[in-house]
Coordinates of C-alpha atoms and ligand atoms in Angstrom, one line a residue:
M4 CA -10.3 -0.6 -39.9
P5 CA -9.2 -2.1 -37.3
L6 CA -10.3 0.1 -33.6
N7 CA -7.9 2.5 -32.5
F8 CA -6.7 2.7 -29.3
R9 CA -5.1 5.4 -26.9
S10 CA -1.4 5.5 -28.7
E11 CA -0.3 6.6 -24.8
L12 CA -1.9 3.1 -23.4
D13 CA 0.4 0.8 -25.8
P14 CA 3.5 0.5 -23.5
L15 CA 1.4 -0.7 -20.7
S16 CA 0.8 -4.1 -20.1
P17 CA -1.7 -6.5 -18.7
Y18 CA -0.7 -7.4 -14.8
R19 CA 0.9 -10.7 -15.1
P20 CA 2.2 -12.2 -11.6
P21 CA 5.6 -13.2 -11.7
R22 CA 5.6 -17.1 -11.3
A23 CA 2.3 -17.8 -11.7
A24 CA 2.3 -21.5 -11.7
N25 CA 4.4 -21.9 -8.5
E26 CA 2.2 -18.8 -7.0
A27 CA -0.7 -20.8 -7.7
A28 CA 0.1 -24.1 -6.4
A29 CA 1.5 -22.2 -2.9
E30 CA -2.0 -20.9 -2.9
R31 CA -3.5 -24.4 -3.0
G32 CA -1.3 -25.3 -0.1
A33 CA 0.1 -27.9 -2.6
E34 CA 4.2 -28.8 -2.7
G35 CA 4.7 -28.0 0.3
Y36 CA 5.1 -24.1 -0.7
V37 CA 4.8 -21.2 1.2
K38 CA 3.9 -17.6 -0.7
L39 CA 6.0 -15.2 1.0
T40 CA 5.4 -12.7 -2.4
S41 CA 2.8 -10.3 -1.9
N42 CA 2.9 -8.7 1.8
E43 CA -0.5 -10.1 2.9
L44 CA -0.6 -11.2 6.2
S45 CA -0.2 -14.9 6.6
F46 CA -3.5 -15.2 9.4
G47 CA -6.8 -15.2 8.2
P48 CA -9.3 -11.9 8.9
L49 CA -9.6 -11.4 12.6
P50 CA -12.4 -13.6 14.2
E51 CA -14.8 -10.5 14.9
A52 CA -14.5 -10.0 11.2
E53 CA -15.7 -13.5 9.8
A54 CA -18.8 -13.0 12.7
A55 CA -19.7 -10.2 11.2
L56 CA -19.4 -11.2 7.3
A57 CA -21.5 -14.4 8.7
E58 CA -24.2 -12.0 9.7
A59 CA -24.3 -10.2 6.4
L60 CA -24.5 -13.0 4.4
P61 CA -28.4 -13.2 3.9
R62 CA -28.6 -10.0 3.2
A63 CA -26.2 -10.5 -0.1
N64 CA -29.2 -9.7 -2.1
R65 CA -29.4 -6.0 -0.9
Y66 CA -26.9 -3.2 -2.3
P67 CA -24.4 -1.8 0.6
D68 CA -25.0 1.2 1.8
R69 CA -23.9 3.4 -0.9
Y70 CA -22.3 6.1 1.4
V71 CA -20.3 3.0 4.0
A72 CA -20.8 5.2 6.7
S73 CA -20.2 2.5 9.4
L74 CA -17.1 2.3 8.1
R75 CA -16.1 5.8 8.1
E76 CA -17.6 6.1 11.3
E77 CA -15.0 4.1 13.0
V78 CA -12.5 5.4 10.9
V79 CA -13.4 9.2 12.7
S80 CA -13.0 7.2 15.7
A81 CA -9.8 6.1 15.1
N82 CA -8.6 8.8 13.4
S83 CA -8.8 11.8 15.9
G84 CA -10.1 15.3 15.0
S85 CA -11.4 14.2 11.6
T86 CA -15.0 13.9 10.4
F87 CA -17.1 11.4 8.4
E88 CA -16.7 14.6 5.5
N89 CA -12.8 13.5 6.0
I90 CA -13.0 10.1 5.2
L91 CA -12.1 8.5 1.3
V92 CA -13.4 5.0 0.8
G93 CA -12.6 2.8 -1.8
N94 CA -12.5 -0.6 -4.0
G95 CA -9.0 -1.4 -2.4
S96 CA -6.6 1.9 -2.0
S97 CA -6.3 1.1 -5.3
E98 CA -9.1 2.7 -6.1
I99 CA -8.5 6.0 -3.8
L100 CA -5.6 6.3 -5.6
L101 CA -7.4 6.2 -8.7
N102 CA -9.8 8.7 -8.2
L103 CA -7.8 11.5 -6.5
L104 CA -5.7 11.2 -9.9
Q105 CA -9.2 11.2 -11.5
L106 CA -9.4 15.0 -10.2
V107 CA -6.5 17.0 -11.5
E108 CA -6.3 18.7 -14.2
R109 CA -4.6 17.8 -17.6
P110 CA -2.1 17.5 -19.2
G111 CA -0.3 17.5 -15.9
E112 CA 2.9 15.3 -14.2
V113 CA 2.6 13.3 -11.2
I114 CA 6.2 12.8 -9.4
F115 CA 7.2 9.8 -7.1
P116 CA 10.1 8.1 -5.7
W117 CA 11.6 5.2 -7.5
P118 CA 11.9 2.2 -7.4
S119 CA 8.6 2.4 -5.9
F120 CA 4.8 0.6 -6.4
G121 CA 4.6 -0.1 -9.9
L122 CA 1.0 1.0 -9.8
Y123 CA 1.1 4.7 -9.4
A124 CA 2.6 4.8 -13.4
S125 CA 0.1 2.2 -14.8
I126 CA -2.9 4.5 -13.5
G127 CA -1.1 7.9 -14.3
T128 CA -0.7 6.7 -18.1
T129 CA -4.5 5.5 -17.8
L130 CA -5.8 8.6 -17.3
G131 CA -3.2 10.6 -19.7
L132 CA -1.1 12.1 -16.8
K133 CA 2.4 12.2 -17.4
S134 CA 5.0 10.3 -14.5
T135 CA 8.3 10.9 -13.5
K136 CA 10.1 9.1 -11.6
V137 CA 13.0 10.4 -9.0
P138 CA 15.4 7.9 -8.0
L139 CA 15.9 6.9 -4.0
T140 CA 19.4 7.5 -2.9
D141 CA 22.2 5.1 -2.8
D142 CA 21.1 5.1 0.5
H143 CA 17.9 3.6 -0.8
E144 CA 16.2 6.5 1.1
I145 CA 13.2 8.6 -0.5
E146 CA 14.5 12.6 -0.9
P147 CA 12.5 15.3 -0.4
E148 CA 15.1 18.0 -1.6
A149 CA 14.8 15.6 -5.5
L150 CA 11.2 15.6 -5.0
L151 CA 10.9 19.2 -4.8
S152 CA 13.4 19.8 -7.4
A153 CA 11.5 17.7 -10.2
V154 CA 8.6 19.9 -9.8
T155 CA 7.5 22.1 -12.5
D156 CA 4.4 23.9 -13.4
D157 CA 2.7 21.0 -14.8
T158 CA 3.3 18.6 -11.3
R159 CA 0.0 17.8 -10.1
A160 CA 0.7 15.4 -8.1
V161 CA 3.2 14.1 -5.8
I162 CA 2.7 10.0 -4.5
V163 CA 4.8 9.0 -1.4
S164 CA 4.7 5.6 -0.5
N165 CA 5.3 6.2 3.2
P166 CA 7.0 3.2 4.4
N167 CA 8.2 2.5 0.4
N168 CA 7.5 -0.4 -0.9
P169 CA 9.9 -2.6 -2.4
T170 CA 12.7 -0.7 0.3
G171 CA 10.7 -0.1 3.7
T172 CA 12.2 2.9 3.8
Y173 CA 10.2 6.1 5.1
L174 CA 10.4 9.6 5.9
T175 CA 9.2 10.5 9.4
L176 CA 6.5 13.1 9.8
D177 CA 8.5 16.2 10.2
E178 CA 9.9 15.3 6.8
V179 CA 7.0 14.7 5.4
R180 CA 5.6 18.1 7.4
A181 CA 8.5 20.0 5.8
L182 CA 7.5 18.6 2.2
A183 CA 4.3 19.6 2.0
E184 CA 5.1 23.2 3.5
A185 CA 7.8 23.5 1.0
L186 CA 5.1 22.3 -2.1
P187 CA 3.3 24.3 -4.7
D188 CA -0.2 24.9 -3.0
N189 CA -1.7 23.2 -5.9
V190 CA 0.0 20.1 -5.5
L191 CA -1.5 17.1 -3.8
L192 CA 0.6 15.1 -2.1
I193 CA -0.8 12.1 -1.7
L194 CA 0.9 9.4 1.8
D195 CA 0.4 6.1 0.8
E196 CA 0.5 4.7 3.9
A197 CA -0.5 1.1 3.3
Y198 CA 2.3 -0.7 5.7
Q199 CA 1.4 2.3 8.5
E200 CA 0.5 -0.6 11.1
F201 CA 4.3 -1.6 10.9
V202 CA 6.0 1.3 11.4
S203 CA 8.1 1.1 15.0
D204 CA 9.4 4.6 14.9
P205 CA 7.1 7.0 16.7
A206 CA 9.0 10.0 14.9
Y207 CA 6.4 8.9 11.8
S208 CA 3.1 8.3 13.6
G209 CA 0.3 11.4 12.9
S210 CA 0.3 11.9 9.6
H211 CA -3.4 12.3 9.6
E212 CA -3.3 15.5 11.5
L213 CA -1.5 17.0 8.4
A214 CA -4.2 16.0 6.2
L215 CA -6.7 17.9 8.2
E216 CA -4.5 20.5 8.2
R217 CA -3.7 21.1 4.7
E218 CA -5.6 21.3 1.9
N219 CA -3.6 19.2 -0.2
V220 CA -2.1 16.2 2.0
V221 CA -3.8 13.1 1.6
C222 CA -3.3 9.6 3.7
V223 CA -4.3 6.9 2.4
R224 CA -4.4 3.2 4.1
T225 CA -5.6 0.0 3.2
F226 CA -7.1 -3.4 5.2
S227 CA -5.3 -5.5 2.3
K228 CA -1.9 -5.6 4.7
A229 CA -2.1 -5.6 9.1
H230 CA -5.7 -6.1 8.8
G231 CA -5.5 -9.6 6.5
L232 CA -8.3 -8.6 4.1
A233 CA -6.8 -8.5 0.8
G234 CA -9.3 -10.4 -0.9
F235 CA -11.9 -8.2 -0.2
R236 CA -11.0 -5.0 -1.7
V237 CA -11.1 -2.5 0.5
G238 CA -9.0 0.9 1.7
Y239 CA -9.7 3.9 3.4
G240 CA -8.0 7.7 3.1
I241 CA -8.1 10.6 5.4
A242 CA -8.4 14.2 3.2
G243 CA -9.1 17.8 4.0
Q244 CA -13.7 18.2 3.1
R245 CA -13.0 19.8 -0.3
V246 CA -10.7 16.9 -1.8
A247 CA -12.9 14.4 0.4
D248 CA -16.0 15.5 -1.4
Y249 CA -14.5 15.6 -5.0
V250 CA -13.3 12.1 -4.7
E251 CA -17.0 11.2 -3.3
R252 CA -18.3 12.6 -6.9
V253 CA -15.9 10.4 -9.5
R254 CA -16.2 6.6 -7.2
F255 CA -18.2 4.0 -9.1
P256 CA -21.1 3.7 -6.8
F257 CA -21.2 0.8 -4.7
S258 CA -17.7 0.5 -5.4
V259 CA -17.2 -1.2 -1.4
N260 CA -19.3 -4.3 -1.2
L261 CA -20.8 -5.6 1.4
A262 CA -18.3 -7.8 2.6
A263 CA -15.9 -5.4 2.5
Q264 CA -17.7 -3.0 4.5
V265 CA -18.5 -5.6 7.7
A266 CA -15.6 -7.3 7.7
A267 CA -13.4 -3.8 7.3
S268 CA -15.6 -2.5 10.2
A269 CA -15.2 -5.0 12.3
S270 CA -11.6 -5.1 11.8
M271 CA -11.5 -1.7 13.0
R272 CA -13.1 -1.8 15.7
A273 CA -10.7 -4.1 16.3
R274 CA -8.3 -2.2 17.2
D275 CA -5.9 -4.0 20.0
E276 CA -5.6 -7.5 17.9
I277 CA -4.4 -5.7 15.1
E278 CA -1.7 -3.7 17.1
A279 CA -0.7 -7.0 18.3
R280 CA -0.3 -8.9 14.9
A281 CA 1.2 -5.7 13.7
R282 CA 3.7 -6.4 16.8
F283 CA 4.0 -9.7 15.9
V284 CA 5.4 -8.9 12.8
M285 CA 8.0 -6.4 13.9
G286 CA 9.6 -8.5 16.3
E287 CA 9.5 -11.3 13.2
R288 CA 10.5 -8.6 11.0
D289 CA 13.7 -8.2 13.4
R290 CA 14.5 -12.0 13.3
I291 CA 14.4 -12.1 9.6
Q292 CA 17.1 -9.4 9.4
D293 CA 18.9 -10.7 12.1
A294 CA 19.6 -14.1 9.9
F295 CA 20.1 -12.0 6.5
R296 CA 22.7 -10.2 8.8
E297 CA 24.3 -13.2 9.5
A298 CA 24.2 -14.9 6.7
S299 CA 26.3 -11.8 5.3
L300 CA 23.4 -11.0 3.3
N301 CA 23.0 -7.2 2.6
Y302 CA 19.5 -6.2 3.6
I303 CA 17.9 -2.6 3.4
P304 CA 16.3 -2.0 7.3
S305 CA 12.2 -2.2 6.7
Q306 CA 9.5 -0.8 8.4
G307 CA 7.3 -2.9 6.4
N308 CA 6.1 -6.2 6.4
F309 CA 8.4 -6.9 3.8
V310 CA 12.4 -7.0 3.7
L311 CA 14.4 -5.9 1.3
V312 CA 17.2 -8.5 0.4
H313 CA 20.6 -8.6 -1.8
T314 CA 20.3 -12.3 -3.1
G315 CA 17.9 -14.1 -5.5
P316 CA 15.2 -15.5 -5.2
E317 CA 16.7 -19.5 -5.7
I318 CA 18.1 -19.2 -2.7
F319 CA 14.6 -19.8 -0.6
E320 CA 13.1 -21.6 -3.4
R321 CA 15.0 -24.1 -2.7
G322 CA 13.5 -24.4 0.7
R323 CA 10.5 -23.9 -1.1
V324 CA 10.0 -20.6 -0.5
L325 CA 8.4 -18.3 -3.3
V326 CA 9.6 -14.6 -2.7
R327 CA 9.2 -11.4 -5.1
E328 CA 12.3 -11.2 -7.4
G329 CA 13.2 -8.3 -7.3
D330 CA 14.1 -7.4 -10.8
P331 CA 10.7 -5.9 -11.8
L332 CA 10.7 -4.0 -8.6
G333 CA 13.8 -2.3 -10.2
Y334 CA 16.0 -4.3 -8.1
P335 CA 17.6 -7.0 -10.3
G336 CA 20.0 -9.6 -8.0
W337 CA 17.1 -8.8 -4.8
S338 CA 14.7 -10.6 -3.4
R339 CA 11.5 -8.5 -1.5
V340 CA 10.6 -11.6 1.3
T341 CA 7.2 -11.0 2.7
V342 CA 7.3 -11.5 6.5
G343 CA 5.5 -14.5 7.3
D344 CA 3.9 -16.5 10.4
S345 CA 6.3 -18.1 12.9
G346 CA 6.6 -21.2 10.8
E347 CA 6.8 -19.5 7.5
N348 CA 9.8 -17.5 9.0
D349 CA 11.7 -20.6 10.3
R350 CA 11.4 -22.0 6.5
V351 CA 12.8 -18.8 5.2
I352 CA 15.3 -18.9 8.2
R353 CA 16.2 -22.6 7.1
A354 CA 16.8 -22.1 3.4
L355 CA 19.8 -19.2 4.0
G356 CA 21.7 -22.3 6.3
G357 CA 21.2 -23.9 3.0
A358 CA 23.3 -21.1 0.7
Ligands
PLP408 C1 -0.1 -3.4 -1.3 C2 0.1 -1.7 -1.7 C3 -1.1 -0.9 -1.8 C4 -2.8 -2.1 -1.4 O1 -4.2 -1.8 -2.4 P1 -4.9 -2.1 -2.1 O2 -5.5 -1.7 -3.5 O3 -5.6 -1.6 -0.8 O4 -5.0 -3.6 -2.2 C5 -1.2 0.2 -1.8 N1 -0.1 0.2 -2.1 C6 1.1 -0.1 -1.7 C7 2.5 0.9 -1.9 C8 1.3 -1.4 -1.8 O5 2.1 -1.9 -1.7

């Protein structure tokens, strides 16, 4: 008799990064490729984060702070009205999403707009939850009414990537608030705000206040994007005390390692510098979008550190720029281009000239 596994796991495939060989080459800096595939920041961690790491290195023989107090403290001071008991931490925001979905009752379903972040469906499946994908509008927008119409008695959570990966479209805080108010109180609204630092619309900000007001709203954020710490795997969230208490019950002990704790705390403390980097990315995003427009390419105006453009990856690859192919993201014939540093963005723009 062979081992038997839960049959709902059969459709899941192990994560295989597209164009792995090219990406590996780009990471090594070989063959002159630049890697704009994964929405990472093109700069290294802030000097403050590097200094904190150097200081922590000799303590690597010790377990890290299990409660992650210093990072929680920085998150509290950056989010007015919150206390330690409102803060979630995790091994990347991915782990926080996992922990949140571990809390809800089975059987059950999670609802999210689609196309969006592929992890939502795979976590749901892993945990025995059904996924319901609600299409974006023809203008690639998240449609709150459509999410609400999809809610059933089995719905346990609604996840909104805000701004949405891969489109860069978003809901304003008023729209999020209206969605939260219209949802049944027993449905968790998870706002995945991985790209929140790059949003230029002032009508977007303040979601943490909503999470503090309403028990069923949670914000999830990450150090992987604007903070440039994707390699250390650390994220945080803001939730009501009851949700936060339950997340802490299921969280793996020591899931946030020492390096992640010290680097993320130092980076959070250097808020002005992170904001300056995000502003740079926003300016470069405009420059790339202008270039797409001049090249008569259809693109979706983005509030993230990436732009989805209606052309295949080949045009970029000719300029040795690796971008994410749209097909596995639900956008066949499109490419998702991460905003890089000025030199990398110059390469993107020059590649268009060769079209
Ligand atoms: C990049 C990204 C994340 C970040 O995940 P981490 O586990 O924090 O690295 C989360 N959500 C979305 C939608 C993303 O694009």
